[in-house]
CSV table of C-alpha atoms and ligand atoms in Angstrom, one decimal:
chain,number,residue,atom,x,y,z
A,1,MET,CA,112.7,94.1,89.8
A,2,THR,CA,112.5,95.6,86.8
A,3,LYS,CA,113.5,98.1,86.0
A,4,ARG,CA,110.9,100.7,85.3
A,5,ASP,CA,110.0,102.1,81.4
A,6,TYR,CA,110.4,105.7,82.5
A,7,ILE,CA,109.5,106.5,78.6
A,8,LYS,CA,106.2,105.9,79.1
A,9,ASN,CA,105.9,105.7,82.9
A,10,PRO,CA,107.9,109.0,83.6
A,11,LEU,CA,109.9,109.7,86.6
A,12,ARG,CA,108.1,112.8,89.1
A,13,ILE,CA,109.8,115.3,91.1
A,14,PHE,CA,108.4,117.9,93.3
A,15,ILE,CA,110.0,120.7,94.0
A,16,GLY,CA,109.6,122.2,97.7
A,17,VAL,CA,111.0,126.1,96.8
A,18,GLY,CA,111.1,127.9,100.3
A,19,HIS,CA,110.8,130.8,101.6
A,20,GLY,CA,109.0,133.5,99.3
A,21,GLY,CA,107.0,136.6,99.6
A,22,THR,CA,107.1,138.7,102.8
A,23,ASP,CA,109.1,135.9,103.8
A,24,PRO,CA,112.3,136.2,102.1
A,25,GLY,CA,114.0,134.0,104.2
A,26,ALA,CA,118.2,134.6,106.0
A,27,VAL,CA,119.6,137.5,104.4
A,28,ASN,CA,123.1,138.7,103.6
A,29,THR,CA,122.5,142.8,103.5
A,30,ALA,CA,125.6,143.1,102.4
A,31,LEU,CA,125.6,141.3,99.8
A,32,ALA,CA,121.9,141.7,99.4
A,33,LEU,CA,121.1,137.9,99.1
A,34,GLU,CA,118.3,136.0,100.6
A,35,GLU,CA,117.2,133.2,100.8
A,36,ALA,CA,114.3,132.7,98.2
A,37,GLY,CA,115.4,133.9,95.5
A,38,ILE,CA,118.6,131.5,96.0
A,39,ASN,CA,115.9,128.6,96.2
A,40,LEU,CA,114.1,129.7,93.3
A,41,THR,CA,116.5,129.8,90.9
A,42,ILE,CA,118.9,126.8,92.4
A,43,ALA,CA,115.3,125.1,91.7
A,44,MET,CA,114.3,126.3,88.2
A,45,LEU,CA,118.5,125.7,87.4
A,46,MET,CA,117.2,121.8,88.4
A,47,GLN,CA,113.4,122.2,86.8
A,48,TYR,CA,115.3,123.0,83.2
A,49,ASP,CA,118.0,120.2,83.8
A,50,LEU,CA,115.4,117.4,85.1
A,51,LYS,CA,113.3,118.0,82.2
A,52,ARG,CA,115.7,117.8,79.5
A,53,HIS,CA,115.9,113.7,80.9
A,54,GLY,CA,112.6,113.7,80.3
A,55,VAL,CA,111.8,113.7,84.3
A,56,GLN,CA,107.9,115.7,84.9
A,57,VAL,CA,108.8,118.2,87.6
A,58,LYS,CA,106.3,119.6,89.7
A,59,LEU,CA,107.7,123.3,91.4
A,60,SER,CA,105.9,124.7,94.9
A,61,ARG,CA,106.7,127.6,93.4
A,62,ASN,CA,107.4,129.0,90.2
A,63,VAL,CA,107.5,133.1,91.0
A,64,ASP,CA,108.4,135.3,94.3
A,65,GLU,CA,104.9,134.7,96.2
A,66,GLU,CA,103.7,133.5,99.7
A,67,ASP,CA,104.6,129.5,99.6
A,68,ARG,CA,103.3,128.2,102.9
A,69,LEU,CA,105.0,124.5,104.3
A,70,LYS,CA,101.2,123.1,104.4
A,71,GLU,CA,100.1,124.3,101.0
A,72,GLU,CA,103.6,122.7,99.8
A,73,ILE,CA,103.1,119.6,101.4
A,74,ALA,CA,99.0,119.0,99.9
A,75,GLU,CA,100.8,120.6,96.2
A,76,CYS,CA,103.2,117.3,96.7
A,77,ASN,CA,101.0,115.3,97.7
A,78,ALA,CA,98.3,116.1,94.7
A,79,PHE,CA,100.9,115.9,92.4
A,80,ALA,CA,102.3,112.3,94.0
A,81,PRO,CA,106.3,112.5,93.5
A,82,ASP,CA,108.1,109.3,92.6
A,83,PHE,CA,110.3,111.7,95.4
A,84,ALA,CA,110.4,115.4,96.8
A,85,VAL,CA,112.5,117.1,97.2
A,86,GLU,CA,113.2,120.5,100.2
A,87,ILE,CA,115.4,123.9,98.7
A,88,HIS,CA,116.9,126.2,101.7
A,89,THR,CA,119.8,127.9,102.1
A,90,ASN,CA,121.8,127.4,105.2
A,91,ALA,CA,122.6,130.4,107.8
A,92,GLY,CA,123.7,131.3,110.8
A,93,GLY,CA,127.3,131.5,110.3
A,94,GLY,CA,128.6,128.3,109.7
A,95,THR,CA,130.1,126.8,106.9
A,96,GLY,CA,129.5,123.5,103.9
A,97,PHE,CA,126.6,122.0,102.9
A,98,GLU,CA,123.8,119.4,104.6
A,99,VAL,CA,121.0,117.3,103.7
A,100,TYR,CA,118.1,115.6,106.1
A,101,TYR,CA,116.4,112.6,105.8
A,102,GLN,CA,113.8,111.6,107.2
A,103,LEU,CA,113.7,109.0,109.9
A,104,GLU,CA,109.3,108.6,109.6
A,105,PRO,CA,107.8,107.0,108.2
A,106,TRP,CA,109.9,103.9,107.9
A,107,GLU,CA,109.4,102.5,104.6
A,108,HIS,CA,110.1,105.9,103.0
A,109,SER,CA,113.3,106.5,105.1
A,110,LYS,CA,115.7,104.2,103.3
A,111,ALA,CA,114.9,106.2,100.0
A,112,SER,CA,115.4,108.9,101.7
A,113,LEU,CA,119.4,108.6,103.6
A,114,GLN,CA,120.2,106.4,99.8
A,115,MET,CA,119.2,109.4,98.3
A,116,ALA,CA,120.8,112.2,101.0
A,117,LYS,CA,123.8,111.0,100.8
A,118,LEU,CA,123.9,110.9,96.2
A,119,PHE,CA,123.6,114.7,96.8
A,120,ASP,CA,126.3,114.9,99.6
A,121,GLU,CA,128.6,112.7,98.0
A,122,ASN,CA,127.8,114.8,94.7
A,123,VAL,CA,127.9,117.7,96.1
A,124,CYS,CA,131.5,116.8,97.6
A,125,LYS,CA,132.4,115.8,94.4
A,126,TYR,CA,131.1,118.6,92.3
A,127,LEU,CA,131.9,120.9,94.1
A,128,ASN,CA,135.3,119.8,95.2
A,129,VAL,CA,134.5,120.8,99.7
A,130,ASN,CA,133.5,119.3,102.4
A,131,THR,CA,130.1,118.6,103.3
A,132,ARG,CA,128.7,118.5,107.4
A,133,GLY,CA,126.8,115.4,106.7
A,134,LEU,CA,123.5,113.9,106.9
A,135,LYS,CA,121.3,114.6,108.7
A,136,THR,CA,118.0,114.2,110.2
A,137,ASN,CA,116.0,116.3,112.7
A,138,ARG,CA,112.9,115.1,113.7
A,139,ASN,CA,111.0,119.0,113.9
A,140,LEU,CA,111.4,119.2,110.1
A,141,GLY,CA,107.8,119.7,109.4
A,142,TRP,CA,108.9,118.8,105.4
A,143,LEU,CA,110.2,116.3,106.4
A,144,LYS,CA,106.8,114.5,108.1
A,145,GLN,CA,105.2,113.6,104.7
A,146,GLU,CA,103.4,110.7,104.8
A,147,ASN,CA,103.0,110.3,101.1
A,148,THR,CA,106.4,110.5,99.4
A,149,SER,CA,109.8,110.2,99.9
A,150,CYS,CA,111.7,113.2,100.5
A,151,ILE,CA,114.9,115.0,101.9
A,152,LEU,CA,115.5,118.4,102.7
A,153,VAL,CA,118.9,120.4,101.4
A,154,GLU,CA,120.6,123.0,103.4
A,155,ASN,CA,122.5,125.3,100.5
A,156,PHE,CA,125.6,126.4,101.2
A,157,PHE,CA,125.2,129.4,104.1
A,158,ILE,CA,124.1,132.3,103.3
A,159,ASP,CA,127.0,134.3,105.5
A,160,GLY,CA,129.6,131.9,105.5
A,161,PRO,CA,132.6,132.2,103.8
A,162,ARG,CA,131.2,131.1,100.3
A,163,ALA,CA,128.4,132.9,99.8
A,164,VAL,CA,130.3,135.0,96.8
A,165,TRP,CA,129.0,131.7,94.7
A,166,TYR,CA,125.5,133.1,95.1
A,167,SER,CA,126.7,136.2,93.1
A,168,GLN,CA,128.5,133.4,90.2
A,169,PRO,CA,125.7,132.2,88.3
A,170,GLU,CA,128.6,129.3,87.6
A,171,GLN,CA,128.6,128.3,91.1
A,172,LEU,CA,124.9,127.5,91.5
A,173,GLU,CA,124.6,125.6,88.1
A,174,LYS,CA,126.8,122.8,89.7
A,175,LEU,CA,125.2,122.8,92.5
A,176,SER,CA,122.0,122.3,90.7
A,177,LYS,CA,123.8,119.9,89.1
A,178,ALA,CA,125.4,118.5,91.5
A,179,TYR,CA,120.9,117.6,92.9
A,180,VAL,CA,119.8,116.6,89.8
A,181,ARG,CA,123.0,114.1,88.8
A,182,SER,CA,121.9,112.5,92.6
A,183,ILE,CA,118.4,112.8,92.1
A,184,LEU,CA,118.6,110.3,88.2
A,185,GLU,CA,121.8,108.5,89.2
A,186,PHE,CA,119.1,106.7,92.1
A,187,PHE,CA,116.6,106.5,89.9
A,188,GLY,CA,118.9,104.8,87.4
A,189,ILE,CA,118.9,107.7,84.8
A,190,THR,CA,122.2,108.5,82.9
A,191,TYR,CA,122.9,112.4,82.6
A,192,LEU,CA,123.1,113.8,79.8
A,193,ALA,CA,126.1,115.9,78.4
A,194,ASP,CA,124.8,119.3,78.6
A,195,SER,CA,123.1,120.7,75.4
A,196,THR,CA,121.3,117.2,75.4
A,197,VAL,CA,117.7,116.7,75.3
A,198,THR,CA,115.2,114.5,75.4
A,199,LEU,CA,112.5,114.8,72.7
A,200,ARG,CA,109.5,113.2,73.3
A,201,TYR,CA,106.8,112.2,70.8
A,202,LYS,CA,104.3,109.9,69.7
A,203,ILE,CA,104.2,107.9,67.1
A,204,VAL,CA,101.1,106.7,65.3
A,205,ASN,CA,100.6,102.9,64.4
A,206,GLU,CA,99.8,100.5,62.0
A,207,ASP,CA,96.4,100.7,63.0
A,208,LEU,CA,96.0,104.9,63.3
A,209,ASN,CA,93.9,104.5,65.7
A,210,THR,CA,96.6,103.8,68.5
A,211,ALA,CA,100.4,105.9,69.5
A,212,ARG,CA,102.9,104.8,71.1
A,213,ASN,CA,105.8,107.1,73.4
A,214,CYS,CA,108.7,107.4,72.1
A,215,THR,CA,111.9,109.7,73.8
A,216,CYS,CA,115.0,110.8,71.3
A,217,PRO,CA,117.8,112.4,72.7
A,218,ALA,CA,118.1,115.5,70.8
A,219,VAL,CA,120.5,118.4,71.1
A,220,PHE,CA,119.4,122.1,71.0
A,221,ILE,CA,121.5,124.5,68.0
A,222,ASN,CA,120.4,127.8,66.4
A,223,GLY,CA,117.2,127.2,68.1
A,224,SER,CA,116.2,124.4,66.4
A,225,TYR,CA,116.0,120.7,67.8
A,226,TYR,CA,118.6,118.2,66.0
A,227,VAL,CA,117.9,113.9,66.9
A,228,GLN,CA,119.7,111.7,66.8
A,229,LEU,CA,119.1,109.8,63.6
A,230,ARG,CA,119.6,106.4,64.4
A,231,GLN,CA,117.6,106.5,67.9
A,232,PHE,CA,114.8,108.3,65.7
A,233,SER,CA,114.2,106.6,63.0
A,234,LYS,CA,114.4,103.3,65.2
A,235,ASN,CA,111.5,104.5,67.0
A,236,LEU,CA,110.1,104.9,63.2
A,237,GLY,CA,111.0,101.1,62.5
A,238,PHE,CA,114.2,102.4,60.7
A,239,ALA,CA,117.1,101.1,60.7
A,240,VAL,CA,119.9,103.6,59.0
A,241,TYR,CA,122.7,102.8,56.9
A,242,TYR,CA,126.0,105.6,56.4
A,243,GLU,CA,127.2,104.9,53.0
A,244,GLU,CA,131.3,105.5,53.2
A,245,GLN,CA,131.9,106.4,49.6
A,246,THR,CA,129.0,108.9,49.0
A,247,LYS,CA,128.7,110.1,52.4
A,248,LYS,CA,125.6,109.4,52.4
A,249,ILE,CA,123.0,108.0,54.9
A,250,LEU,CA,120.2,105.8,54.5
A,251,LEU,CA,117.0,104.6,56.0
A,252,TYR,CA,115.8,100.9,55.4
A,253,PRO,CA,112.7,99.1,56.7
A,254,PRO,CA,114.5,96.2,58.4
A,255,GLU,CA,112.4,93.1,57.7
A,256,TYR,CA,114.7,94.2,53.7
A,257,TYR,CA,118.4,93.6,56.0
A,258,THR,CA,119.7,91.1,58.5
A,259,GLU,CA,122.1,92.8,61.3
A,260,SER,CA,125.3,90.9,59.8
A,261,GLU,CA,124.1,92.8,56.7
A,262,PHE,CA,124.4,95.6,58.2
A,263,ARG,CA,126.9,96.3,61.5
A,264,SER,CA,129.4,97.6,59.4
A,265,GLY,CA,127.7,100.1,58.4
A,266,LEU,CA,125.6,101.7,60.8
A,267,LEU,CA,126.0,105.4,61.4
A,268,LYS,CA,128.5,105.6,63.1
A,269,ILE,CA,129.2,110.0,65.0
A,270,SER,CA,132.7,109.5,63.3
A,271,ASP,CA,132.0,109.3,60.4
A,272,PHE,CA,131.3,112.8,60.0
A,273,GLU,CA,134.2,114.6,59.8
A,274,THR,CA,133.0,118.5,59.5
A,275,ALA,CA,130.6,120.4,62.3
A,276,MET,CA,128.3,120.4,59.6
A,277,GLU,CA,128.0,117.0,57.8
A,278,ARG,CA,126.5,116.3,61.8
A,279,ALA,CA,124.5,118.4,61.8
A,280,MET,CA,122.8,117.7,58.6
A,281,ALA,CA,122.5,114.4,60.0
A,282,GLY,CA,121.1,115.8,62.8
A,283,LEU,CA,124.7,114.8,64.8
A,284,PRO,CA,126.0,116.6,67.7
A,285,VAL,CA,128.4,119.6,66.0
A,286,GLU,CA,131.1,119.1,69.1
A,287,GLU,CA,133.9,117.3,69.3
A,288,ALA,CA,133.2,113.4,68.8
A,289,GLU,CA,135.5,112.7,71.5
A,290,THR,CA,133.7,115.1,74.1
A,291,TRP,CA,130.1,113.4,73.1
A,292,GLN,CA,128.0,111.3,75.2
A,293,PHE,CA,126.1,108.6,72.5
A,294,ASP,CA,126.9,105.0,72.6
A,295,GLU,CA,128.5,104.4,69.7
A,296,SER,CA,128.8,100.3,70.9
A,297,GLU,CA,124.6,100.6,70.2
A,298,THR,CA,124.4,99.4,67.1
A,299,GLU,CA,123.6,95.8,67.9
A,300,ASP,CA,120.6,97.1,69.7
A,301,VAL,CA,119.1,98.3,65.9
A,302,CYS,CA,117.0,95.4,64.9
A,303,VAL,CA,117.4,93.9,61.7
A,304,SER,CA,115.3,90.9,61.5
A,305,GLY,CA,116.7,88.4,59.6
B,401,ZN,ZN1,115.3,128.3,104.8
């Protein structure tokens, strides 16, 4: 199977946000928690995180409003996602996380089970908990979708020992990230370091009539996006050269240089010692060791000889 080109054909994810409006779902009065709100918070965190990876996301609701299952399913099918996730929060005094997968239609069940496994593993791993494992339930209407593979998650119990997590933003973020990592892993997309986003833009071709879609990793610093110069230039058809002596970055039209002439001098994050240098170069300002850009990528820079 050839790997899908997510630049030309972005991944589409639908998130069903359980309950809302007159239906608060499960409640915990002592801690003033309502399931409908928790589900929405997690869905919105997921949306932000997925979008920065260039994924197209649709939520069944973005505010506290009525959101019936029938409408959710119709909306999901209209969006035609690659995968759909329904978010709920468990109740009834138990403990742990659980995820439901589809048995029918059978053509979706394999993907649904595989995704459910990833959710289960990542929740275990990133929240350092045991889970209740994978479940299935023929009576859950969401799982009867005809058009899309999907799962249904039950977040930790709103009335269980971990209910306090719902008042802790860092725990909510951890949980939503575990979900997002699972979705991306399933589709073979690498999870980006926290402050990185995927910028999407078009570059007009030389015929001035057509354009091509490009993406480039970027970091958000003080209100501005800084692009990774090497990737950005590559999309434009330039190679980037970092001159050791002058500490200057130069762009070269690739046809003038052979790859071997370049290789030793191609841009490396570690060439920029201070945060300011990195910011000016459009590179991440964090310490190089903590950054995930792959410096070995230099072979990919197309410098034809
Ligand atoms: Zn629910």
